[in-house]
mmCIF file of C-alpha atoms in Angstrom:
data_model
loop_
_atom_site.group_PDB
_atom_site.id
_atom_site.type_symbol
_atom_site.label_atom_id
_atom_site.label_comp_id
_atom_site.label_asym_id
_atom_site.label_seq_id
_atom_site.Cartn_x
_atom_site.Cartn_y
_atom_site.Cartn_z
ATOM 1 C CA MET A 928 -7.854 -1.125 18.485
ATOM 2 C CA THR A 929 -6.621 0.983 21.426
ATOM 3 C CA GLY A 930 -5.591 0.197 24.887
ATOM 4 C CA LYS A 931 -5.285 2.325 28.007
ATOM 5 C CA GLY A 932 -5.743 5.996 27.341
ATOM 6 C CA GLY A 933 -5.954 5.479 23.484
ATOM 7 C CA VAL A 934 -2.584 3.596 23.524
ATOM 8 C CA MET A 935 -2.273 -0.123 22.930
ATOM 9 C CA THR A 936 0.764 -1.609 24.635
ATOM 10 C CA LEU A 937 2.855 -4.247 22.772
ATOM 11 C CA GLU A 938 1.836 -6.695 25.466
ATOM 12 C CA GLU A 939 -1.842 -6.162 24.611
ATOM 13 C CA ARG A 940 -1.161 -6.737 20.877
ATOM 14 C CA THR A 941 1.363 -9.540 21.032
ATOM 15 C CA PRO A 942 0.659 -12.760 22.959
ATOM 16 C CA ARG A 943 3.434 -13.943 25.311
ATOM 17 C CA ARG A 944 6.033 -16.159 23.679
ATOM 18 C CA SER A 945 6.573 -19.342 25.375
ATOM 19 C CA GLY A 946 9.980 -19.651 26.932
ATOM 20 C CA THR A 947 10.149 -15.938 27.906
ATOM 21 C CA ASN A 948 9.603 -14.717 31.603
ATOM 22 C CA ALA A 949 8.186 -11.457 32.935
ATOM 23 C CA GLU A 950 11.590 -10.015 33.637
ATOM 24 C CA GLU A 951 12.441 -10.084 29.843
ATOM 25 C CA GLU A 952 9.130 -8.417 28.917
ATOM 26 C CA GLU A 953 9.153 -5.966 31.814
ATOM 27 C CA GLU A 954 9.845 -3.015 29.749
ATOM 28 C CA GLU A 955 6.709 -1.964 27.836
ATOM 29 C CA GLU A 956 6.520 -0.584 24.403
ATOM 30 C CA GLU A 957 3.493 1.457 23.365
ATOM 31 C CA GLU A 958 1.811 1.967 19.806
ATOM 32 C CA VAL A 959 2.031 5.741 19.142
ATOM 33 C CA ASN A 960 0.296 6.240 15.918
ATOM 34 C CA THR A 961 -3.124 5.928 17.786
ATOM 35 C CA VAL A 962 -2.168 8.496 20.328
ATOM 36 C CA PHE A 963 -2.616 11.518 18.233
ATOM 37 C CA ARG A 964 -6.126 12.599 17.075
ATOM 38 C CA LYS A 965 -6.279 12.254 13.273
ATOM 39 C CA ARG A 966 -8.920 12.097 10.667
ATOM 40 C CA ASP A 967 -9.596 8.477 9.241
ATOM 41 C CA SER A 968 -7.543 9.069 6.086
ATOM 42 C CA HIS A 969 -4.302 9.778 8.257
ATOM 43 C CA LEU A 970 -4.868 6.550 10.194
ATOM 44 C CA THR A 971 -5.654 4.029 7.363
ATOM 45 C CA SER A 972 -2.589 2.731 5.711
ATOM 46 C CA TYR A 973 -4.044 -0.083 3.478
ATOM 47 C CA TYR A 974 -7.055 0.280 1.028
ATOM 48 C CA SER A 975 -8.306 -2.633 -0.924
ATOM 49 C CA GLY A 976 -11.659 -2.062 -2.690
ATOM 50 C CA SER A 977 -14.100 -0.894 -0.009
ATOM 51 C CA SER A 978 -12.002 -2.290 2.830
ATOM 52 C CA LYS A 979 -9.678 -0.049 4.878
ATOM 53 C CA SER A 980 -7.041 -1.280 7.405
ATOM 54 C CA LYS A 981 -4.495 0.138 9.990
ATOM 55 C CA ILE A 982 -1.712 -2.434 9.205
ATOM 56 C CA ASP A 983 1.321 -0.167 10.092
ATOM 57 C CA PHE A 984 2.262 0.669 13.591
ATOM 58 C CA VAL A 985 5.102 2.630 15.420
ATOM 59 C CA PHE A 986 6.105 1.228 18.815
ATOM 60 C CA VAL A 987 8.392 3.160 21.275
ATOM 61 C CA LYS A 988 9.519 2.240 24.622
ATOM 62 C CA ASP A 989 7.554 3.995 27.496
ATOM 63 C CA ARG A 990 10.632 6.166 28.395
ATOM 64 C CA ASP A 991 11.020 7.373 24.777
ATOM 65 C CA ARG A 992 7.249 8.130 24.269
ATOM 66 C CA ARG A 993 7.720 11.891 25.061
ATOM 67 C CA LEU A 994 10.015 12.190 22.127
ATOM 68 C CA VAL A 995 7.238 11.332 19.691
ATOM 69 C CA THR A 996 5.607 14.553 18.264
ATOM 70 C CA ASP A 997 3.433 13.156 15.568
ATOM 71 C CA ALA A 998 2.613 9.919 13.695
ATOM 72 C CA LYS A 999 0.343 9.800 10.676
ATOM 73 C CA VAL A 1000 -0.167 8.144 7.294
ATOM 74 C CA VAL A 1001 0.337 10.194 4.337
ATOM 75 C CA PRO A 1002 -2.834 9.744 2.171
ATOM 76 C CA TYR A 1003 -1.461 11.225 -0.967
ATOM 77 C CA GLU A 1004 1.671 9.121 -1.245
ATOM 78 C CA LYS A 1005 1.764 5.387 -2.101
ATOM 79 C CA VAL A 1006 4.400 2.842 -1.149
ATOM 80 C CA ALA A 1007 2.623 0.264 -3.362
ATOM 81 C CA PRO A 1008 -0.849 0.532 -5.198
ATOM 82 C CA GLN A 1009 -2.826 -0.116 -2.066
ATOM 83 C CA HIS A 1010 -0.376 1.002 0.772
ATOM 84 C CA ARG A 1011 0.276 4.350 2.173
ATOM 85 C CA PRO A 1012 3.448 5.399 4.202
ATOM 86 C CA LEU A 1013 3.280 5.969 7.873
ATOM 87 C CA ILE A 1014 5.522 8.878 9.156
ATOM 88 C CA CYS A 1015 6.636 9.380 12.697
ATOM 89 C CA THR A 1016 8.119 12.462 13.839
ATOM 90 C CA LEU A 1017 10.589 12.635 16.927
ATOM 91 C CA LYS A 1018 12.383 15.164 18.846
ATOM 92 C CA ILE A 1019 15.939 14.389 18.930
ATOM 93 C CA ALA A 1020 18.469 16.571 20.708
ATOM 94 C CA PRO A 1021 21.977 16.774 19.512
ATOM 95 C CA PRO A 1022 24.653 15.353 21.815
ATOM 96 C CA ARG A 1023 25.938 17.940 24.395
ATOM 97 C CA GLN A 1024 29.408 19.476 23.812
ATOM 98 C CA LYS A 1025 32.014 18.914 26.425
ATOM 99 C CA GLN A 1026 33.087 22.011 28.106
ATOM 100 C CA VAL A 1027 36.855 22.638 27.955
#
């Protein structure tokens, strides 16, 4: 399932909760593990018999999306007998040093 441009926004995935207003939900989040082109084994995180599912997702705020360099499932590792871990790689810059 993907939304605009291969990305599903949190708003598209999650129905609006009653009692919240649009201002509280104004800042969108995006699902990043569907953005990168991957083979099916690097997208599917849950296997049960002949069934495969994408059950793990990484969401980042729109302003932080450029920090994500990769997101994929590691098919050769297991968290549980049927579950594979999802790894997300981010670019994080160290804090700037103050000049004296």
